[in-house]
mmCIF file of C-alpha atoms in Angstrom:
data_model
loop_
_atom_site.group_PDB
_atom_site.id
_atom_site.type_symbol
_atom_site.label_atom_id
_atom_site.label_comp_id
_atom_site.label_asym_id
_atom_site.label_seq_id
_atom_site.Cartn_x
_atom_site.Cartn_y
_atom_site.Cartn_z
ATOM 1 C CA UNK A 1 6.306 31.280 -1.763
ATOM 2 C CA UNK A 2 4.564 28.468 -2.556
ATOM 3 C CA UNK A 3 5.416 25.010 -3.503
ATOM 4 C CA UNK A 4 3.183 23.573 -6.559
ATOM 5 C CA UNK A 5 0.716 20.532 -4.978
ATOM 6 C CA UNK A 6 -1.846 20.429 -7.096
ATOM 7 C CA UNK A 7 -5.340 18.636 -5.463
ATOM 8 C CA UNK A 8 -8.067 16.543 -6.583
ATOM 9 C CA UNK A 9 -11.564 17.413 -4.543
ATOM 10 C CA UNK A 10 -13.918 14.136 -4.518
ATOM 11 C CA UNK A 11 -16.936 15.473 -3.142
ATOM 12 C CA UNK A 12 -19.376 13.692 -1.243
ATOM 13 C CA UNK A 13 -22.575 14.957 1.112
ATOM 14 C CA UNK A 14 -20.368 18.018 2.645
ATOM 15 C CA UNK A 15 -17.269 15.917 3.076
ATOM 16 C CA UNK A 16 -14.132 17.124 0.654
ATOM 17 C CA UNK A 17 -11.174 14.741 0.357
ATOM 18 C CA UNK A 18 -7.993 16.570 -0.643
ATOM 19 C CA UNK A 19 -5.563 14.447 -2.952
ATOM 20 C CA UNK A 20 -2.608 15.624 -4.632
ATOM 21 C CA UNK A 21 -0.881 14.253 -7.425
ATOM 22 C CA UNK A 22 1.945 16.182 -8.052
ATOM 23 C CA UNK A 23 4.920 17.056 -4.841
ATOM 24 C CA UNK A 24 6.479 19.987 -4.907
ATOM 25 C CA UNK A 25 10.452 20.751 -5.659
ATOM 26 C CA UNK A 26 12.366 23.527 -4.944
ATOM 27 C CA UNK A 27 12.389 23.895 -8.628
ATOM 28 C CA UNK A 28 8.901 24.715 -8.895
ATOM 29 C CA UNK A 29 8.451 27.057 -6.445
ATOM 30 C CA UNK A 30 4.899 29.820 -7.099
ATOM 31 C CA UNK A 31 3.704 32.616 -6.017
ATOM 32 C CA UNK A 32 -0.196 32.977 -4.839
ATOM 33 C CA UNK A 33 -0.539 35.285 -7.813
ATOM 34 C CA UNK A 34 -0.061 31.776 -10.683
ATOM 35 C CA UNK A 35 -2.957 31.230 -12.220
ATOM 36 C CA UNK A 36 -3.964 27.458 -13.308
ATOM 37 C CA UNK A 37 -5.887 27.541 -16.911
ATOM 38 C CA UNK A 38 -6.071 25.545 -19.935
ATOM 39 C CA UNK A 39 -5.206 26.868 -22.768
ATOM 40 C CA UNK A 40 -6.670 26.518 -26.262
ATOM 41 C CA UNK A 41 -4.059 24.271 -27.417
ATOM 42 C CA UNK A 42 -5.020 21.723 -24.878
ATOM 43 C CA UNK A 43 -2.001 22.747 -21.940
ATOM 44 C CA UNK A 44 -3.441 22.466 -18.786
ATOM 45 C CA UNK A 45 -0.445 25.265 -17.516
ATOM 46 C CA UNK A 46 0.555 26.800 -13.933
ATOM 47 C CA UNK A 47 1.961 29.560 -14.619
ATOM 48 C CA UNK A 48 3.310 33.190 -12.595
ATOM 49 C CA UNK A 49 1.302 36.615 -13.698
ATOM 50 C CA UNK A 50 4.833 37.450 -16.347
ATOM 51 C CA UNK A 51 3.959 33.759 -17.969
ATOM 52 C CA UNK A 52 6.630 32.087 -16.243
ATOM 53 C CA UNK A 53 5.406 28.349 -16.687
ATOM 54 C CA UNK A 54 6.803 26.272 -12.799
ATOM 55 C CA UNK A 55 4.168 23.047 -14.650
ATOM 56 C CA UNK A 56 2.510 21.670 -17.206
ATOM 57 C CA UNK A 57 0.821 18.573 -18.288
ATOM 58 C CA UNK A 58 2.427 19.024 -22.195
ATOM 59 C CA UNK A 59 0.087 18.013 -23.857
ATOM 60 C CA UNK A 60 -0.605 20.570 -26.159
ATOM 61 C CA UNK A 61 -1.649 20.012 -29.279
ATOM 62 C CA UNK A 62 -2.982 16.717 -28.772
ATOM 63 C CA UNK A 63 -6.601 17.034 -29.114
ATOM 64 C CA UNK A 64 -7.450 18.505 -26.133
ATOM 65 C CA UNK A 65 -11.269 19.327 -26.462
ATOM 66 C CA UNK A 66 -12.376 19.713 -22.617
ATOM 67 C CA UNK A 67 -11.198 19.815 -18.829
ATOM 68 C CA UNK A 68 -13.196 17.368 -16.366
ATOM 69 C CA UNK A 69 -13.552 16.565 -12.989
ATOM 70 C CA UNK A 70 -15.138 12.556 -12.186
ATOM 71 C CA UNK A 71 -16.759 11.239 -9.772
ATOM 72 C CA UNK A 72 -14.295 9.237 -8.522
ATOM 73 C CA UNK A 73 -11.567 11.932 -8.248
ATOM 74 C CA UNK A 74 -9.962 11.471 -11.337
ATOM 75 C CA UNK A 75 -9.086 14.831 -13.293
ATOM 76 C CA UNK A 76 -9.131 14.412 -17.274
ATOM 77 C CA UNK A 77 -8.301 15.684 -20.185
ATOM 78 C CA UNK A 78 -10.204 14.521 -22.950
ATOM 79 C CA UNK A 79 -10.939 14.857 -26.550
ATOM 80 C CA UNK A 80 -13.981 15.510 -29.133
ATOM 81 C CA UNK A 81 -14.635 11.489 -29.097
ATOM 82 C CA UNK A 82 -13.897 12.015 -25.005
ATOM 83 C CA UNK A 83 -11.156 9.659 -24.964
ATOM 84 C CA UNK A 84 -8.306 10.328 -22.144
ATOM 85 C CA UNK A 85 -5.625 12.943 -23.223
ATOM 86 C CA UNK A 86 -4.062 13.237 -19.659
ATOM 87 C CA UNK A 87 -5.902 12.178 -15.922
ATOM 88 C CA UNK A 88 -4.442 13.038 -12.522
ATOM 89 C CA UNK A 89 -4.873 9.046 -11.492
ATOM 90 C CA UNK A 90 -2.350 8.926 -14.086
ATOM 91 C CA UNK A 91 0.194 10.251 -11.379
ATOM 92 C CA UNK A 92 -0.145 8.620 -7.476
ATOM 93 C CA UNK A 93 2.388 9.787 -4.755
ATOM 94 C CA UNK A 94 1.119 8.556 -1.234
ATOM 95 C CA UNK A 95 -2.354 7.691 -1.926
ATOM 96 C CA UNK A 96 -4.431 5.941 -4.105
ATOM 97 C CA UNK A 97 -8.200 6.425 -4.666
ATOM 98 C CA UNK A 98 -10.695 3.531 -5.226
ATOM 99 C CA UNK A 99 -10.099 2.449 -8.763
ATOM 100 C CA UNK A 100 -6.714 4.254 -9.202
ATOM 101 C CA UNK A 101 -3.437 1.767 -9.053
ATOM 102 C CA UNK A 102 0.627 2.006 -9.752
ATOM 103 C CA UNK A 103 1.563 -0.388 -12.314
ATOM 104 C CA UNK A 104 4.038 -1.756 -15.153
ATOM 105 C CA UNK A 105 5.029 1.140 -17.331
ATOM 106 C CA UNK A 106 3.409 3.849 -15.341
ATOM 107 C CA UNK A 107 3.975 5.288 -11.402
ATOM 108 C CA UNK A 108 5.512 2.404 -10.207
ATOM 109 C CA UNK A 109 4.985 3.399 -6.465
ATOM 110 C CA UNK A 110 3.971 5.863 -3.507
ATOM 111 C CA UNK A 111 6.421 7.577 -2.010
ATOM 112 C CA UNK A 112 5.083 9.221 1.744
ATOM 113 C CA UNK A 113 5.470 12.415 2.124
ATOM 114 C CA UNK A 114 8.334 13.928 4.134
ATOM 115 C CA UNK A 115 6.608 15.420 6.881
ATOM 116 C CA UNK A 116 2.908 17.178 7.713
ATOM 117 C CA UNK A 117 4.640 20.505 6.967
ATOM 118 C CA UNK A 118 7.029 19.256 3.538
ATOM 119 C CA UNK A 119 4.773 17.838 1.220
ATOM 120 C CA UNK A 120 8.398 16.491 -0.161
ATOM 121 C CA UNK A 121 8.993 12.687 -0.800
ATOM 122 C CA UNK A 122 10.026 11.620 2.985
ATOM 123 C CA UNK A 123 11.555 7.536 3.722
ATOM 124 C CA UNK A 124 8.947 5.345 2.359
ATOM 125 C CA UNK A 125 8.079 4.121 0.096
ATOM 126 C CA UNK A 126 5.681 1.061 -1.218
ATOM 127 C CA UNK A 127 6.726 -0.242 -4.476
ATOM 128 C CA UNK A 128 5.173 -2.628 -7.148
ATOM 129 C CA UNK A 129 8.547 -5.146 -8.082
ATOM 130 C CA UNK A 130 8.382 -8.125 -10.701
ATOM 131 C CA UNK A 131 6.924 -11.310 -8.620
ATOM 132 C CA UNK A 132 5.914 -8.755 -5.323
ATOM 133 C CA UNK A 133 4.641 -5.586 -3.417
ATOM 134 C CA UNK A 134 7.430 -3.914 -1.113
ATOM 135 C CA UNK A 135 7.502 -1.560 1.601
ATOM 136 C CA UNK A 136 11.291 -0.570 1.702
ATOM 137 C CA UNK A 137 13.274 2.576 4.144
ATOM 138 C CA UNK A 138 15.619 4.842 2.512
ATOM 139 C CA UNK A 139 18.439 5.867 4.706
ATOM 140 C CA UNK A 140 21.055 8.508 4.401
ATOM 141 C CA UNK A 141 23.546 6.171 5.433
ATOM 142 C CA UNK A 142 22.383 2.985 3.677
ATOM 143 C CA UNK A 143 23.801 2.722 -0.154
ATOM 144 C CA UNK A 144 20.676 1.303 -0.911
ATOM 145 C CA UNK A 145 16.625 1.944 0.848
ATOM 146 C CA UNK A 146 15.957 -1.505 3.059
ATOM 147 C CA UNK A 147 13.576 -3.461 3.445
ATOM 148 C CA UNK A 148 11.201 -4.166 6.062
ATOM 149 C CA UNK A 149 8.167 -5.764 4.569
ATOM 150 C CA UNK A 150 7.512 -7.595 1.040
ATOM 151 C CA UNK A 151 3.768 -9.816 -0.141
ATOM 152 C CA UNK A 152 3.607 -13.721 -1.173
ATOM 153 C CA UNK A 153 5.249 -14.052 -3.854
ATOM 154 C CA UNK A 154 2.806 -12.705 -7.037
ATOM 155 C CA UNK A 155 3.803 -11.520 -10.008
ATOM 156 C CA UNK A 156 1.215 -9.064 -11.494
ATOM 157 C CA UNK A 157 1.275 -6.284 -13.578
ATOM 158 C CA UNK A 158 -1.197 -3.705 -11.838
ATOM 159 C CA UNK A 159 -2.399 -3.320 -8.422
ATOM 160 C CA UNK A 160 -5.693 -1.748 -8.542
ATOM 161 C CA UNK A 161 -7.138 -0.092 -5.198
ATOM 162 C CA UNK A 162 -10.460 -1.444 -5.102
ATOM 163 C CA UNK A 163 -13.976 -1.279 -3.328
ATOM 164 C CA UNK A 164 -16.810 -4.303 -4.543
ATOM 165 C CA UNK A 165 -20.451 -4.542 -2.372
ATOM 166 C CA UNK A 166 -20.373 -7.711 -0.943
ATOM 167 C CA UNK A 167 -23.450 -8.365 -0.995
ATOM 168 C CA UNK A 168 -26.092 -7.265 -3.177
ATOM 169 C CA UNK A 169 -27.566 -5.089 -1.316
ATOM 170 C CA UNK A 170 -24.889 -3.259 0.141
ATOM 171 C CA UNK A 171 -24.774 -3.496 3.222
ATOM 172 C CA UNK A 172 -20.930 -4.264 3.368
ATOM 173 C CA UNK A 173 -17.906 -3.577 1.192
ATOM 174 C CA UNK A 174 -14.738 -5.104 0.392
ATOM 175 C CA UNK A 175 -11.493 -2.968 -0.141
ATOM 176 C CA UNK A 176 -8.778 -4.605 -1.999
ATOM 177 C CA UNK A 177 -6.003 -4.660 -3.737
ATOM 178 C CA UNK A 178 -6.513 -5.713 -7.391
ATOM 179 C CA UNK A 179 -3.541 -8.589 -9.481
ATOM 180 C CA UNK A 180 -3.207 -7.863 -13.006
ATOM 181 C CA UNK A 181 -3.957 -11.891 -12.729
ATOM 182 C CA UNK A 182 -7.987 -11.291 -12.200
ATOM 183 C CA UNK A 183 -6.678 -11.834 -8.300
ATOM 184 C CA UNK A 184 -6.596 -9.309 -5.304
ATOM 185 C CA UNK A 185 -5.994 -8.989 -1.663
ATOM 186 C CA UNK A 186 -8.047 -8.605 0.797
ATOM 187 C CA UNK A 187 -8.030 -5.836 3.322
ATOM 188 C CA UNK A 188 -10.957 -4.411 5.374
ATOM 189 C CA UNK A 189 -15.193 -4.963 5.189
ATOM 190 C CA UNK A 190 -16.280 -2.043 6.931
ATOM 191 C CA UNK A 191 -20.165 -1.977 6.830
ATOM 192 C CA UNK A 192 -20.931 0.158 5.039
ATOM 193 C CA UNK A 193 -20.825 2.095 1.303
ATOM 194 C CA UNK A 194 -16.830 2.545 1.478
ATOM 195 C CA UNK A 195 -16.138 3.875 -2.368
ATOM 196 C CA UNK A 196 -15.450 7.721 -0.552
ATOM 197 C CA UNK A 197 -11.719 5.592 0.372
ATOM 198 C CA UNK A 198 -8.593 6.060 0.345
ATOM 199 C CA UNK A 199 -4.951 4.133 0.363
ATOM 200 C CA UNK A 200 -1.774 6.158 1.906
ATOM 201 C CA UNK A 201 2.021 5.434 2.622
ATOM 202 C CA UNK A 202 2.158 7.273 5.893
ATOM 203 C CA UNK A 203 4.901 9.183 6.937
ATOM 204 C CA UNK A 204 5.716 7.127 9.581
ATOM 205 C CA UNK A 205 5.189 3.951 6.534
ATOM 206 C CA UNK A 206 2.248 2.207 7.710
ATOM 207 C CA UNK A 207 0.164 1.832 4.410
ATOM 208 C CA UNK A 208 -3.736 2.444 6.017
ATOM 209 C CA UNK A 209 -7.314 2.947 4.295
ATOM 210 C CA UNK A 210 -9.486 6.009 5.709
ATOM 211 C CA UNK A 211 -12.904 5.433 5.012
ATOM 212 C CA UNK A 212 -15.452 8.490 4.965
ATOM 213 C CA UNK A 213 -19.011 7.922 6.207
ATOM 214 C CA UNK A 214 -21.492 10.371 5.888
ATOM 215 C CA UNK A 215 -24.020 9.954 8.243
ATOM 216 C CA UNK A 216 -22.899 10.885 10.870
ATOM 217 C CA UNK A 217 -21.256 14.897 11.433
ATOM 218 C CA UNK A 218 -18.488 15.191 12.648
ATOM 219 C CA UNK A 219 -15.704 12.981 12.753
ATOM 220 C CA UNK A 220 -17.112 11.454 9.220
ATOM 221 C CA UNK A 221 -13.177 9.643 8.128
ATOM 222 C CA UNK A 222 -12.126 6.617 9.925
ATOM 223 C CA UNK A 223 -9.164 4.169 9.076
ATOM 224 C CA UNK A 224 -10.488 1.202 8.233
ATOM 225 C CA UNK A 225 -7.268 -0.546 7.412
ATOM 226 C CA UNK A 226 -3.733 -0.921 8.983
ATOM 227 C CA UNK A 227 -0.929 -3.004 7.145
ATOM 228 C CA UNK A 228 0.858 -2.280 10.538
ATOM 229 C CA UNK A 229 -1.562 -3.414 13.652
ATOM 230 C CA UNK A 230 -1.768 -5.654 16.462
ATOM 231 C CA UNK A 231 -5.252 -7.266 15.126
ATOM 232 C CA UNK A 232 -4.013 -7.064 11.456
ATOM 233 C CA UNK A 233 -2.828 -9.864 8.858
ATOM 234 C CA UNK A 234 0.488 -8.679 7.351
ATOM 235 C CA UNK A 235 2.323 -7.338 10.456
ATOM 236 C CA UNK A 236 2.424 -5.721 13.742
ATOM 237 C CA UNK A 237 3.423 -2.685 15.205
ATOM 238 C CA UNK A 238 6.777 -3.818 15.845
ATOM 239 C CA UNK A 239 8.008 -4.479 11.849
ATOM 240 C CA UNK A 240 7.533 -0.808 11.821
ATOM 241 C CA UNK A 241 11.369 1.005 11.900
ATOM 242 C CA UNK A 242 10.172 3.466 13.440
ATOM 243 C CA UNK A 243 8.187 2.355 15.927
ATOM 244 C CA UNK A 244 10.932 3.106 18.642
ATOM 245 C CA UNK A 245 12.301 6.344 17.558
ATOM 246 C CA UNK A 246 16.170 5.723 17.313
ATOM 247 C CA UNK A 247 16.643 2.627 19.049
ATOM 248 C CA UNK A 248 14.331 0.457 21.376
ATOM 249 C CA UNK A 249 13.096 -3.156 21.140
ATOM 250 C CA UNK A 250 9.700 -3.568 21.013
ATOM 251 C CA UNK A 251 7.668 -6.264 21.773
ATOM 252 C CA UNK A 252 3.673 -6.912 21.724
ATOM 253 C CA UNK A 253 3.482 -4.015 19.532
ATOM 254 C CA UNK A 254 5.037 -1.555 22.160
ATOM 255 C CA UNK A 255 8.608 -0.159 23.019
ATOM 256 C CA UNK A 256 9.139 -1.849 25.986
ATOM 257 C CA UNK A 257 13.371 -1.335 26.309
ATOM 258 C CA UNK A 258 16.305 0.698 25.667
ATOM 259 C CA UNK A 259 19.395 -1.819 25.337
ATOM 260 C CA UNK A 260 21.927 0.062 26.401
ATOM 261 C CA UNK A 261 25.950 -1.598 27.740
ATOM 262 C CA UNK A 262 24.294 -1.552 30.858
ATOM 263 C CA UNK A 263 21.259 -4.230 29.521
ATOM 264 C CA UNK A 264 17.889 -3.621 28.783
ATOM 265 C CA UNK A 265 16.286 -0.413 31.109
ATOM 266 C CA UNK A 266 13.271 1.311 31.022
ATOM 267 C CA UNK A 267 12.490 2.931 27.459
ATOM 268 C CA UNK A 268 11.639 6.541 26.526
ATOM 269 C CA UNK A 269 11.780 8.801 23.555
ATOM 270 C CA UNK A 270 15.201 9.919 24.729
ATOM 271 C CA UNK A 271 16.480 6.472 24.337
ATOM 272 C CA UNK A 272 19.210 6.213 20.980
ATOM 273 C CA UNK A 273 23.364 4.545 21.009
ATOM 274 C CA UNK A 274 25.558 6.652 21.293
ATOM 275 C CA UNK A 275 27.244 8.362 18.503
ATOM 276 C CA UNK A 276 30.146 7.091 17.639
ATOM 277 C CA UNK A 277 33.461 10.683 17.443
ATOM 278 C CA UNK A 278 35.913 8.191 15.120
ATOM 279 C CA UNK A 279 35.651 5.305 12.131
ATOM 280 C CA UNK A 280 39.154 3.532 13.861
ATOM 281 C CA UNK A 281 38.602 0.070 15.093
ATOM 282 C CA UNK A 282 40.820 1.278 18.567
ATOM 283 C CA UNK A 283 38.095 4.199 19.074
ATOM 284 C CA UNK A 284 34.496 1.481 19.212
ATOM 285 C CA UNK A 285 33.858 -1.369 20.678
ATOM 286 C CA UNK A 286 30.589 -3.384 20.423
ATOM 287 C CA UNK A 287 27.849 -4.975 22.911
ATOM 288 C CA UNK A 288 25.690 -7.679 22.796
ATOM 289 C CA UNK A 289 21.949 -7.739 23.052
ATOM 290 C CA UNK A 290 19.810 -11.668 22.704
ATOM 291 C CA UNK A 291 17.118 -12.463 21.389
ATOM 292 C CA UNK A 292 16.200 -9.203 18.591
ATOM 293 C CA UNK A 293 16.157 -9.015 15.717
ATOM 294 C CA UNK A 294 16.681 -5.525 14.058
ATOM 295 C CA UNK A 295 13.609 -4.844 11.214
ATOM 296 C CA UNK A 296 15.456 -5.538 8.029
ATOM 297 C CA UNK A 297 16.011 -9.241 9.068
ATOM 298 C CA UNK A 298 12.464 -10.580 8.923
ATOM 299 C CA UNK A 299 12.724 -10.437 5.120
ATOM 300 C CA UNK A 300 15.838 -9.741 3.733
ATOM 301 C CA UNK A 301 18.398 -13.134 3.954
ATOM 302 C CA UNK A 302 22.041 -10.511 4.520
ATOM 303 C CA UNK A 303 24.436 -12.591 3.437
ATOM 304 C CA UNK A 304 26.535 -15.653 4.503
ATOM 305 C CA UNK A 305 26.305 -18.335 6.218
ATOM 306 C CA UNK A 306 29.054 -16.540 7.675
ATOM 307 C CA UNK A 307 30.932 -17.067 11.656
ATOM 308 C CA UNK A 308 30.038 -14.299 13.803
ATOM 309 C CA UNK A 309 33.516 -12.625 13.813
ATOM 310 C CA UNK A 310 33.935 -12.320 10.473
ATOM 311 C CA UNK A 311 30.374 -10.233 10.663
ATOM 312 C CA UNK A 312 31.184 -7.733 12.945
ATOM 313 C CA UNK A 313 34.674 -7.141 10.594
ATOM 314 C CA UNK A 314 32.331 -6.176 7.750
ATOM 315 C CA UNK A 315 31.112 -3.445 10.195
ATOM 316 C CA UNK A 316 33.851 -2.536 12.237
ATOM 317 C CA UNK A 317 35.269 -1.824 8.624
ATOM 318 C CA UNK A 318 32.203 0.594 7.273
ATOM 319 C CA UNK A 319 32.045 3.473 8.798
ATOM 320 C CA UNK A 320 28.507 4.034 8.036
ATOM 321 C CA UNK A 321 27.498 0.787 10.053
ATOM 322 C CA UNK A 322 26.093 0.790 13.127
ATOM 323 C CA UNK A 323 25.688 -2.014 14.397
ATOM 324 C CA UNK A 324 24.832 -5.632 13.101
ATOM 325 C CA UNK A 325 22.869 -8.608 13.847
ATOM 326 C CA UNK A 326 23.692 -12.597 13.396
ATOM 327 C CA UNK A 327 21.662 -16.041 14.006
ATOM 328 C CA UNK A 328 23.081 -18.320 15.300
ATOM 329 C CA UNK A 329 20.784 -21.241 13.899
ATOM 330 C CA UNK A 330 21.798 -19.994 10.136
ATOM 331 C CA UNK A 331 24.908 -18.532 10.825
ATOM 332 C CA UNK A 332 23.415 -15.263 8.729
ATOM 333 C CA UNK A 333 24.946 -11.584 8.871
ATOM 334 C CA UNK A 334 22.991 -8.462 8.275
ATOM 335 C CA UNK A 335 24.935 -4.880 8.507
ATOM 336 C CA UNK A 336 22.767 -2.349 9.913
ATOM 337 C CA UNK A 337 23.317 1.585 8.638
ATOM 338 C CA UNK A 338 20.423 2.431 11.347
ATOM 339 C CA UNK A 339 19.097 1.385 14.212
ATOM 340 C CA UNK A 340 16.088 2.251 15.369
ATOM 341 C CA UNK A 341 13.099 -0.735 16.257
ATOM 342 C CA UNK A 342 14.599 -3.838 16.803
ATOM 343 C CA UNK A 343 12.089 -7.267 17.560
ATOM 344 C CA UNK A 344 12.611 -8.902 20.673
ATOM 345 C CA UNK A 345 12.207 -12.504 19.281
ATOM 346 C CA UNK A 346 12.577 -16.008 22.169
ATOM 347 C CA UNK A 347 15.579 -17.544 19.909
ATOM 348 C CA UNK A 348 18.156 -16.514 22.047
ATOM 349 C CA UNK A 349 21.012 -17.481 19.362
ATOM 350 C CA UNK A 350 19.353 -13.968 17.161
ATOM 351 C CA UNK A 351 22.390 -11.652 18.562
ATOM 352 C CA UNK A 352 22.550 -8.129 18.613
ATOM 353 C CA UNK A 353 25.831 -6.098 18.156
ATOM 354 C CA UNK A 354 26.064 -2.045 18.588
ATOM 355 C CA UNK A 355 28.820 -0.342 17.882
ATOM 356 C CA UNK A 356 29.753 2.935 20.672
ATOM 357 C CA UNK A 357 33.056 5.193 21.307
ATOM 358 C CA UNK A 358 35.344 3.919 23.950
ATOM 359 C CA UNK A 359 34.557 7.168 25.535
#
């Protein structure tokens, strides 16, 4: 069986870019004999050979007279006056093409893929909220997705990925996120025509732009923006939840240590906390790390003011809690349902406590 994943093909010279606008689910798998067709009633349907409908645009009897793929990659169903009855740009998944947006009243977020082989919703999301845009990491232990980045306060009805020439001659092009108040957030400035760019929320939680350059015969796509990067104005790589895998201390964009009861050891991909075997308080204890923040600490307030002992009690009484983090200067407390990347900070009053079994 195959899985539903409809695509827009954007041509530019000899290049073809594939951008999905529908992630599959278990309910809409289909066979190799399935066909995509526009019916006389104006409904675009993906159906099996026996007529079973797998997916459809629900545009029957709405005046659709034609199907067209626009030069910007938008696939549209139009009426006799040229108005769009349905368009693929209204259904972004993990990617925005130039001119595409997330907006209030429509799709308000991008969601990452689970893996390179599994084109289903992953654990990261880029969300347009009433007063900001924010990035979240969804984990199985936590009742709510964990915030790991948020923009400065800027209410907007939409975020549109745009590309504009920086000079009349077109020597450089600005790639930005446009807001409904007429402003924009600058992202990148390639020194060539960059209209063949796309913004994607990666499987690792990073927000990146890939841009096509048609003057070369191979390697035409290059990464022109990375939100979490040593050269970024947004954040460093240390703010990515999974930068250091299941557990690690990150400093200067590198995983530099594996925290343990014996202290900070050399980091490797095998670094992880010991697995708990019981929720009973008598069966586990904590070890302390000084001068670290969990990735959630920077953009969330935690709870408090509260004493460090009471912060610990919250974690001890919560079976899903894997550790807690405490700021002695502000008396704020963060309960961690995952560990992953801890950022090294110069202030030793930022404390981490990792829950481990007694045996």
